[in-house]
mmCIF file with all atom_site columns, C-alpha atoms in Angstrom:
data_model
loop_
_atom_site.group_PDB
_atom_site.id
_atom_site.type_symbol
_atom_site.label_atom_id
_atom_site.label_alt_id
_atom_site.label_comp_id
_atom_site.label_asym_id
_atom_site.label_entity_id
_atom_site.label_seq_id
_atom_site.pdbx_PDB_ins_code
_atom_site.Cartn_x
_atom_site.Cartn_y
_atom_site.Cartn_z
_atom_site.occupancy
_atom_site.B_iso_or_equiv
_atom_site.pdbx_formal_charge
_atom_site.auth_seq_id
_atom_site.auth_comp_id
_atom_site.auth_asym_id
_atom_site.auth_atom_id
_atom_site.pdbx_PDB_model_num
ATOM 1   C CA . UNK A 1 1   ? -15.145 22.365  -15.506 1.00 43.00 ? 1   UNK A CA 1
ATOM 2   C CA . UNK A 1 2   ? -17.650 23.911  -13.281 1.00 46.00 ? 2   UNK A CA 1
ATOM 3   C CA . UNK A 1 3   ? -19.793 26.544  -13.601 1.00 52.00 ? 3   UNK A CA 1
ATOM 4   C CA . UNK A 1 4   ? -21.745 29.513  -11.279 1.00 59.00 ? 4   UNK A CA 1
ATOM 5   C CA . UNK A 1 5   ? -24.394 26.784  -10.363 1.00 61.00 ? 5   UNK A CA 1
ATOM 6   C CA . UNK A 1 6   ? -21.872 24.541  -8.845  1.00 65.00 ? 6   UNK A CA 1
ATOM 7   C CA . UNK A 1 7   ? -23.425 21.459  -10.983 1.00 73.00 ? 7   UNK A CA 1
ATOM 8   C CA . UNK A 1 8   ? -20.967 19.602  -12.616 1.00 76.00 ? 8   UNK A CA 1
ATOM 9   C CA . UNK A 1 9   ? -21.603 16.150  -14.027 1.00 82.00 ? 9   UNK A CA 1
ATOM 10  C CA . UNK A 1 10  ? -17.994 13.822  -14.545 1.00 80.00 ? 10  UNK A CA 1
ATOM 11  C CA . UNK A 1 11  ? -18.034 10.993  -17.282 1.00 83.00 ? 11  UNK A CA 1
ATOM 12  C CA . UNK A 1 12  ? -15.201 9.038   -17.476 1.00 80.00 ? 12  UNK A CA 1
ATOM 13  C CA . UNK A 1 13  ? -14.941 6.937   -20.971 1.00 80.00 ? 13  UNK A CA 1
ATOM 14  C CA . UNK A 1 14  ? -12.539 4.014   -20.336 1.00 71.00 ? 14  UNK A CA 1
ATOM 15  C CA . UNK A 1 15  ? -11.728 0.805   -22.039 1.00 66.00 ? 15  UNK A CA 1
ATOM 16  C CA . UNK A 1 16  ? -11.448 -2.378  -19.646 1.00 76.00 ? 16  UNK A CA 1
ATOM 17  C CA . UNK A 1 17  ? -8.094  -1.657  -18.180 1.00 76.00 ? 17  UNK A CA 1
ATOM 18  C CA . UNK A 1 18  ? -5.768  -5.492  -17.750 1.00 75.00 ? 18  UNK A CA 1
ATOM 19  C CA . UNK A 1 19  ? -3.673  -4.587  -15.175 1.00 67.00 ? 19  UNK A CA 1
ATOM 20  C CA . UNK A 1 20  ? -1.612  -7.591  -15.866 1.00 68.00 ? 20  UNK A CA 1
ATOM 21  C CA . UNK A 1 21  ? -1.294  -6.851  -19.236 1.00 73.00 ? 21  UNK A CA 1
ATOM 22  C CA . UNK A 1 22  ? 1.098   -4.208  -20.944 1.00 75.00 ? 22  UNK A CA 1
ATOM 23  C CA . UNK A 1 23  ? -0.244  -1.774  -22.634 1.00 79.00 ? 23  UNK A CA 1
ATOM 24  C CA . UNK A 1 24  ? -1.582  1.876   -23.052 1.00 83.00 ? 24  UNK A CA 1
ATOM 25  C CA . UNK A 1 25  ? -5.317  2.604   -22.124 1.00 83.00 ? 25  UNK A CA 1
ATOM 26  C CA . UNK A 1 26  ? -6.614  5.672   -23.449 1.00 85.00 ? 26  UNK A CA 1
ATOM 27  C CA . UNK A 1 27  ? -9.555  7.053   -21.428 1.00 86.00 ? 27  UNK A CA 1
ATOM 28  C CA . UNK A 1 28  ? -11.972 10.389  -21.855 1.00 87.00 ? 28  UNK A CA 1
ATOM 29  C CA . UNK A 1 29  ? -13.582 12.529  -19.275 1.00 85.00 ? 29  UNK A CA 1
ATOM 30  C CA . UNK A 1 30  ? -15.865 14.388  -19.773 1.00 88.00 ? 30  UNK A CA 1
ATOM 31  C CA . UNK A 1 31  ? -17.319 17.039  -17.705 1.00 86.00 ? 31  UNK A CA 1
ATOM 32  C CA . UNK A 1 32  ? -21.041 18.905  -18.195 1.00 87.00 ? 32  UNK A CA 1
ATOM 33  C CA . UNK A 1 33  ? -21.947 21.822  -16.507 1.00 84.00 ? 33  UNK A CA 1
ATOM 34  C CA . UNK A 1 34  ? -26.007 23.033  -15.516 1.00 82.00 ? 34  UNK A CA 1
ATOM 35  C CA . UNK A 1 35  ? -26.306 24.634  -19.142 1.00 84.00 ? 35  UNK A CA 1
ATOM 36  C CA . UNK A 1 36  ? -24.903 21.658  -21.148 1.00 86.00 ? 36  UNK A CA 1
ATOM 37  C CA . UNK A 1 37  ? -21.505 22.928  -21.558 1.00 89.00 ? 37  UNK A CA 1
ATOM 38  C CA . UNK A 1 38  ? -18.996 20.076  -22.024 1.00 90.00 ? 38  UNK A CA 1
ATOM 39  C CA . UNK A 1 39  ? -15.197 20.411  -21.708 1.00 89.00 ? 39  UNK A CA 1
ATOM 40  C CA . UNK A 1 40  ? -13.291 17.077  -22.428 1.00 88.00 ? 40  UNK A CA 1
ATOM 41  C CA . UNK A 1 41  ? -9.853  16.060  -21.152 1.00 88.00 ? 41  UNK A CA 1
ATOM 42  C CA . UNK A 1 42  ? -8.184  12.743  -22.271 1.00 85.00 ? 42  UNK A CA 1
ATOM 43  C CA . UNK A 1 43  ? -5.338  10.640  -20.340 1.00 83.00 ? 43  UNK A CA 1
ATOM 44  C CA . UNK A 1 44  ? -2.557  7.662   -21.476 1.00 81.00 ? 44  UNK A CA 1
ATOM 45  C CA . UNK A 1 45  ? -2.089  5.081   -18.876 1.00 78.00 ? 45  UNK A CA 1
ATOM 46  C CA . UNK A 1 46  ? 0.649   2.825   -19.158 1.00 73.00 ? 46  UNK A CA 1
ATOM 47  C CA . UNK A 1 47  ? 0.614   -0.839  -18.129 1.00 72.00 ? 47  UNK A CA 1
ATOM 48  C CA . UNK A 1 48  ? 4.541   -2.327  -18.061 1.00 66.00 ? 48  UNK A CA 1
ATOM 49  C CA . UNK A 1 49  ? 4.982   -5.994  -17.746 1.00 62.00 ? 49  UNK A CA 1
ATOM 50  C CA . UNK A 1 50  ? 3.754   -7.344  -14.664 1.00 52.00 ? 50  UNK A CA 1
ATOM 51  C CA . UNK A 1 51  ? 6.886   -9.351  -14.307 1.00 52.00 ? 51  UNK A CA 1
ATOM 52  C CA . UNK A 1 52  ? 9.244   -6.398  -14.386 1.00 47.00 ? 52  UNK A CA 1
ATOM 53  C CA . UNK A 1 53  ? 7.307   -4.016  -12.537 1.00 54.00 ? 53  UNK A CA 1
ATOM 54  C CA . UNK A 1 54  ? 7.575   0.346   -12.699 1.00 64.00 ? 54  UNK A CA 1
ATOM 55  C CA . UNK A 1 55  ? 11.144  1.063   -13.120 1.00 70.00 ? 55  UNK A CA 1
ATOM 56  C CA . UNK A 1 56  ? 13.074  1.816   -9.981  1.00 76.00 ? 56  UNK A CA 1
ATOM 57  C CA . UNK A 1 57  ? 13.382  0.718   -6.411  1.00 83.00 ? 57  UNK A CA 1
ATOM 58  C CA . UNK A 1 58  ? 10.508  0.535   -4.219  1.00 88.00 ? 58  UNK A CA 1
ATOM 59  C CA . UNK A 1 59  ? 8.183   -1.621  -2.438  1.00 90.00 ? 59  UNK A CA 1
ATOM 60  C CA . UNK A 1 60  ? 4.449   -2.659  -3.471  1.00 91.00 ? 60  UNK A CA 1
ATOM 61  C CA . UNK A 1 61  ? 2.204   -4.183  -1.184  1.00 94.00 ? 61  UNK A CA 1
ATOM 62  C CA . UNK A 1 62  ? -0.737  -5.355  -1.939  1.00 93.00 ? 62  UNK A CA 1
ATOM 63  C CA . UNK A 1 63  ? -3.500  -5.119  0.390   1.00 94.00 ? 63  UNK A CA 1
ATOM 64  C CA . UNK A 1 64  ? -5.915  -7.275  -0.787  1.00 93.00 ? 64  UNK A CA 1
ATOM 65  C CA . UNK A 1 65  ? -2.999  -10.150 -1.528  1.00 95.00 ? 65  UNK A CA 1
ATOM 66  C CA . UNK A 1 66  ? -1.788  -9.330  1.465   1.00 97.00 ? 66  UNK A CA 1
ATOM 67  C CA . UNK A 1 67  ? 2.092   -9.533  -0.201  1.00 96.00 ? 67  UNK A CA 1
ATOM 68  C CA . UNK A 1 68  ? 4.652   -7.826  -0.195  1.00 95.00 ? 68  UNK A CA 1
ATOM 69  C CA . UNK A 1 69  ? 7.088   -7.348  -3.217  1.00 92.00 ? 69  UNK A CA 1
ATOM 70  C CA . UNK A 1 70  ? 10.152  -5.364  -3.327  1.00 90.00 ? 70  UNK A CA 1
ATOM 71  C CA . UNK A 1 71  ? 11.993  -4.275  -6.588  1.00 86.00 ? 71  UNK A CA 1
ATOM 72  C CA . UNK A 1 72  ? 15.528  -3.222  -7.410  1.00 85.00 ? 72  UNK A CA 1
ATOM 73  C CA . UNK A 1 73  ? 15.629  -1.235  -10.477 1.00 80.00 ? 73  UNK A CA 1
ATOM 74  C CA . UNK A 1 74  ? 12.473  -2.735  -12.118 1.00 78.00 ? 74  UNK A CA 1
ATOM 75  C CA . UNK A 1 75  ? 12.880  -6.157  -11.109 1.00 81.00 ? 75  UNK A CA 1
ATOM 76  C CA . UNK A 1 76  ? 11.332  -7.881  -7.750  1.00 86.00 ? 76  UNK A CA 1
ATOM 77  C CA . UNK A 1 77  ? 14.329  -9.215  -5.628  1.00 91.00 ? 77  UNK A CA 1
ATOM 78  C CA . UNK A 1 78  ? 12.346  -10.365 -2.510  1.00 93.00 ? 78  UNK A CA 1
ATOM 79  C CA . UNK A 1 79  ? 8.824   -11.147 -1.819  1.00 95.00 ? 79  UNK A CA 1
ATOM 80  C CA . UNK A 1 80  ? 6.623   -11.981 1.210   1.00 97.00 ? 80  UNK A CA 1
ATOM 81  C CA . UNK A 1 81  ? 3.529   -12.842 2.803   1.00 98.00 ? 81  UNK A CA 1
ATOM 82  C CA . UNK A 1 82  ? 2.213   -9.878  5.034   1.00 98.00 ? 82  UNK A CA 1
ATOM 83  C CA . UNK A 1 83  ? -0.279  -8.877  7.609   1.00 98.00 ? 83  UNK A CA 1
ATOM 84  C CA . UNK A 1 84  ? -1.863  -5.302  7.052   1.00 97.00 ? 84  UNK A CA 1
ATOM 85  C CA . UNK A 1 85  ? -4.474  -3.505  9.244   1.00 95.00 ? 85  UNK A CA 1
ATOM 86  C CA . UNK A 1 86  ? -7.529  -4.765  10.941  1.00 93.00 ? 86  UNK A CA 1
ATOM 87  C CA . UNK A 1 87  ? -9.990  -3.493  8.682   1.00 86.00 ? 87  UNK A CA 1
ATOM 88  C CA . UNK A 1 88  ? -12.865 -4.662  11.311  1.00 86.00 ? 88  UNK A CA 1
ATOM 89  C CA . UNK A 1 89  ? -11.507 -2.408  14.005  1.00 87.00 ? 89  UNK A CA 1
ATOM 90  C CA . UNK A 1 90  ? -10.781 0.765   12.258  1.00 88.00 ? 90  UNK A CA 1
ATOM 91  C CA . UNK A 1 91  ? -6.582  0.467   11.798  1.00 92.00 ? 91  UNK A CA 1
ATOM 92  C CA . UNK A 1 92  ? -6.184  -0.176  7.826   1.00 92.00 ? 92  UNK A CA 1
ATOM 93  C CA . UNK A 1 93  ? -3.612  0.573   6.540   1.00 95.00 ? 93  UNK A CA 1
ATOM 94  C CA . UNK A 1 94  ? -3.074  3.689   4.815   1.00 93.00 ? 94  UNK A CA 1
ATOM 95  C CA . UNK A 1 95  ? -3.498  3.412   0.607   1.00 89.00 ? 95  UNK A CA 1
ATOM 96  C CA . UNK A 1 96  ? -1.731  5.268   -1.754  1.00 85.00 ? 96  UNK A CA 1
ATOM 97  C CA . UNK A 1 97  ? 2.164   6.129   -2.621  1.00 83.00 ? 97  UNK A CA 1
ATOM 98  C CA . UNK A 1 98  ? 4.716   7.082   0.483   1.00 86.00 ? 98  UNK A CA 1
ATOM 99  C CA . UNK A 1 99  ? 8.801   7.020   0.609   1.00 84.00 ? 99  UNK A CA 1
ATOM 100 C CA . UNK A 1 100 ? 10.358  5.702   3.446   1.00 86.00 ? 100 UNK A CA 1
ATOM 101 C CA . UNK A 1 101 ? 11.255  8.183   5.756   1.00 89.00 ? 101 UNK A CA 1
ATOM 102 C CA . UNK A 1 102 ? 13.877  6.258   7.483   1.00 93.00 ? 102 UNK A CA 1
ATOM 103 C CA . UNK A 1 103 ? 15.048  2.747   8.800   1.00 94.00 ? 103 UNK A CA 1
ATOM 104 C CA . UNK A 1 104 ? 15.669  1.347   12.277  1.00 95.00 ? 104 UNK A CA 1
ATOM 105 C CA . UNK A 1 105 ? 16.640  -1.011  13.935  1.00 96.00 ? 105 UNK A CA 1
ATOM 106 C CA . UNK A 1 106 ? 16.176  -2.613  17.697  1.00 97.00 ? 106 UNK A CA 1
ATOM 107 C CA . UNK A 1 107 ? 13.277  -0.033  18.705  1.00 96.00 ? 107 UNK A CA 1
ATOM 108 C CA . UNK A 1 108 ? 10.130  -0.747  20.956  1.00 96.00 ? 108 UNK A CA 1
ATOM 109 C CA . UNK A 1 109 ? 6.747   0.352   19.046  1.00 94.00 ? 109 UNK A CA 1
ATOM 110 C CA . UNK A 1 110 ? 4.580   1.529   21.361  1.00 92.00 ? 110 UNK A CA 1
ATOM 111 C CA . UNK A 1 111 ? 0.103   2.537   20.841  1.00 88.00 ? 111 UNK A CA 1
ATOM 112 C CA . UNK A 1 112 ? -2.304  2.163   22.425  1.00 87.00 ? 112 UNK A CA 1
ATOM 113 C CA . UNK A 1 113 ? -5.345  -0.724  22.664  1.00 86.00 ? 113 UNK A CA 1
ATOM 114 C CA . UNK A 1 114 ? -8.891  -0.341  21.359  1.00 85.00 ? 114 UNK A CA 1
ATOM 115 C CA . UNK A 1 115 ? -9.979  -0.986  25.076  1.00 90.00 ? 115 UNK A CA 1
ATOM 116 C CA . UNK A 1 116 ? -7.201  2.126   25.829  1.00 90.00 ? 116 UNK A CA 1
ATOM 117 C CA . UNK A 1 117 ? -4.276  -0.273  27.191  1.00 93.00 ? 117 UNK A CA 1
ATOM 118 C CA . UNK A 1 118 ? -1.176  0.813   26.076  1.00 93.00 ? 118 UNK A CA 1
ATOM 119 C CA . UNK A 1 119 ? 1.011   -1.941  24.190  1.00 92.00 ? 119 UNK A CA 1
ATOM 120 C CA . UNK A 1 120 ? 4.859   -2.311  23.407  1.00 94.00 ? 120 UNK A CA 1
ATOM 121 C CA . UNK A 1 121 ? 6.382   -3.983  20.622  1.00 94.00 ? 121 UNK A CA 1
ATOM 122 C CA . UNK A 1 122 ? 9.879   -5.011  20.371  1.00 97.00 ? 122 UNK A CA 1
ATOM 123 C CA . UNK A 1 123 ? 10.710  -4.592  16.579  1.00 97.00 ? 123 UNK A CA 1
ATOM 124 C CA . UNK A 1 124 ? 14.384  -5.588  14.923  1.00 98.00 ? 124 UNK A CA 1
ATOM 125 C CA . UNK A 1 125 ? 13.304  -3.822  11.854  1.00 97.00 ? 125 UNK A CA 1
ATOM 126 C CA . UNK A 1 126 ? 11.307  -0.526  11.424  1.00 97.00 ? 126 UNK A CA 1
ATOM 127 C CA . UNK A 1 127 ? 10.766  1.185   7.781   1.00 95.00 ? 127 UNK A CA 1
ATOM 128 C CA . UNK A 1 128 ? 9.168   4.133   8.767   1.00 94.00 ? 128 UNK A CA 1
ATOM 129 C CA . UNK A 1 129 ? 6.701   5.405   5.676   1.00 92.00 ? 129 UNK A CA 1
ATOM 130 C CA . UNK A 1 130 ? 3.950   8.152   6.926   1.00 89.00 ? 130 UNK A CA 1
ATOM 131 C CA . UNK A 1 131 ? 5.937   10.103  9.775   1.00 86.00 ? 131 UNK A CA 1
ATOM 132 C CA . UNK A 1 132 ? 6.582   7.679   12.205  1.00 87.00 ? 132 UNK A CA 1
ATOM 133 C CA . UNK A 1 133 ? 3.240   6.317   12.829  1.00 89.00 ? 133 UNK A CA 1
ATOM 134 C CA . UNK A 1 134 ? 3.002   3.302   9.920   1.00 95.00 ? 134 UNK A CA 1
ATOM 135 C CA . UNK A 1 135 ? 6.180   1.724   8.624   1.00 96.00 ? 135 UNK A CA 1
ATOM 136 C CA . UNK A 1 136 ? 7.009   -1.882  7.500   1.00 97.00 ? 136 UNK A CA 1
ATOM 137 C CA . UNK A 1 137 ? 8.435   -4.007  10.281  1.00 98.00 ? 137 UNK A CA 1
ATOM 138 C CA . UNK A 1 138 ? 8.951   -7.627  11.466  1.00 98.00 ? 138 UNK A CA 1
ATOM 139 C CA . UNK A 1 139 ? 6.368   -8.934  13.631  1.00 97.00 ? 139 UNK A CA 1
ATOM 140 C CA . UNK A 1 140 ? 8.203   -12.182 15.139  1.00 97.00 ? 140 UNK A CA 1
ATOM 141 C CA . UNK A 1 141 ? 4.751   -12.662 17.588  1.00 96.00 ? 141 UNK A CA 1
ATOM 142 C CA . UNK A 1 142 ? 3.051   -13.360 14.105  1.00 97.00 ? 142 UNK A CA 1
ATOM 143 C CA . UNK A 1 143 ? 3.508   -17.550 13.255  1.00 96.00 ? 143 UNK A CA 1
ATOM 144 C CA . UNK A 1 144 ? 1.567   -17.075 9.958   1.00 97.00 ? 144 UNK A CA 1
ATOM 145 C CA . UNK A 1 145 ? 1.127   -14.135 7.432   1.00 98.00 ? 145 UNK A CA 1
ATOM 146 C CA . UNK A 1 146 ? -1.116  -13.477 4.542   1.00 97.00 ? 146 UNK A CA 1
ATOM 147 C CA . UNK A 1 147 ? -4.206  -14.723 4.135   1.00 96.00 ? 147 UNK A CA 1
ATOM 148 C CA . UNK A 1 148 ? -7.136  -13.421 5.510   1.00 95.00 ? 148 UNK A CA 1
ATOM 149 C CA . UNK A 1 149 ? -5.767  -12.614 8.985   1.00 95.00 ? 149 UNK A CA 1
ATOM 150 C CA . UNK A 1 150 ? -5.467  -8.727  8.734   1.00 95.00 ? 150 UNK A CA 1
ATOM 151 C CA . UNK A 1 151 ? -9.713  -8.926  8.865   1.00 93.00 ? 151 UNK A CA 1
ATOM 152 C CA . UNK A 1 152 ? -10.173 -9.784  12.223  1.00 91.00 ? 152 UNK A CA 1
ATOM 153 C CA . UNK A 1 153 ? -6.509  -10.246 13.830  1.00 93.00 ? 153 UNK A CA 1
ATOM 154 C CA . UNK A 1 154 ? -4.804  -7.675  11.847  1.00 95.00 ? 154 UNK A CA 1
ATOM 155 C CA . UNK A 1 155 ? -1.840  -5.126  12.471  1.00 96.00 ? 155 UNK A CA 1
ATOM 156 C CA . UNK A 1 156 ? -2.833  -1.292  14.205  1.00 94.00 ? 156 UNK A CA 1
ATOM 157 C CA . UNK A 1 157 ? -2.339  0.127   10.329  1.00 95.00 ? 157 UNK A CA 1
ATOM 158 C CA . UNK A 1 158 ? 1.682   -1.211  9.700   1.00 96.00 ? 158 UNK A CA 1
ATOM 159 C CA . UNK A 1 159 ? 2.575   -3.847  7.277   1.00 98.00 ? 159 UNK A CA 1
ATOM 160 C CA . UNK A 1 160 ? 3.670   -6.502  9.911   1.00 98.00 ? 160 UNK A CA 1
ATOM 161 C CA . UNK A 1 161 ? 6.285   -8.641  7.865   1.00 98.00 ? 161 UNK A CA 1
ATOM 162 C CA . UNK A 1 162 ? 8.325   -12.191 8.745   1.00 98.00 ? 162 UNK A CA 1
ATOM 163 C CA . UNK A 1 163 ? 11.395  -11.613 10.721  1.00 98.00 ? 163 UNK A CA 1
ATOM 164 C CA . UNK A 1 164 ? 13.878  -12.899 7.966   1.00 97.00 ? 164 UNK A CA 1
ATOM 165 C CA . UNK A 1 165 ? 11.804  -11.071 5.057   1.00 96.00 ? 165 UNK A CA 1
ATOM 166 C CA . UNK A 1 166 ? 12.555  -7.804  7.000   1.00 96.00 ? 166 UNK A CA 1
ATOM 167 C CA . UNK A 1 167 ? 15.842  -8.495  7.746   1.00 95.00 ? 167 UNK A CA 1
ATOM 168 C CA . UNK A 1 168 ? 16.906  -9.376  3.957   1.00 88.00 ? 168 UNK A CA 1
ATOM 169 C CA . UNK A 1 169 ? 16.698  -5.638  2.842   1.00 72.00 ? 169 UNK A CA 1
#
């Protein structure tokens, strides 16, 4: 809703949403314009089971688990640590919902350094999923994953994965 005045005042009426708990969460918004008018619009989110996941075949990584998780008509089939973006230099990884835009294999990965160096990086694996700038690869220079790493030591935006984790799909 908005009006000539350009004022427009968003409520949102939720319930506490469980994320790991299935279910369907009603919320309200409502919106209120400079002269008090209110238009209302209400939305159904569905939780499914955490243990079966949205049905289809995709991957979910979480960022703040730093895991990977990849599912096969509903149902994980694989599962890894991983090493996002270094959120204290600027390279997080990018949020939100992408396809993969193609897979490769045996290619050199090549950016450039904070300090401007330019780097190379053998990869077996590359799942390309925003052009082919980010994508999912193995990082075999990585001896641990997950954790807290992708804070200070983390990737330049790509989910860096274990070699054999890559490899399996």
């Amino acid at each position: 809703a908005e009006d000539n005045s350009g004022y427009c005042k968003i409520e949102i009426d939720k319930p506490e949403i469980d994320w790991n708990a299935a279910g369907e969460y009603k919320i309200t918004a409502t919106a209120t314009d400079a002269s008090g008018n209110k238009a209302s619009a209400e939305a159904v989110i569905n939780v499914q089971a955490p243990e079966y996941g949205a049905m289809g075949t995709y991957v979910f990584v979480s960022i703040p688990d730093q895991h990977l998780t990849y599912f096969v008509d509903g149902k994980p089939v694989m599962d890894c640590p991983v090493v996002t973006g270094n959120t204290l230099a600027g390279h997080s990884t990018p949020r939100g919902t992408y396809t993969l835009n193609y897979k490769s294999r045996n290619i050199v990965l090549k950016g450039r350094e904070d300090n401007g160096d330019e780097y190379q990086s053998f990869v077996s694996y590359w799942m390309a999923f925003i052009g082919s700038s980010y994508g999912l690869h193995d990082a075999t220079w990585r001896s641990n994953f997950g954790g807290d790493i992708y804070q200070t030591s983390g990737s330049h935006g790509c989910v860096n994965m274990p070699y054999e984790s890559a490899k399996e799909h």
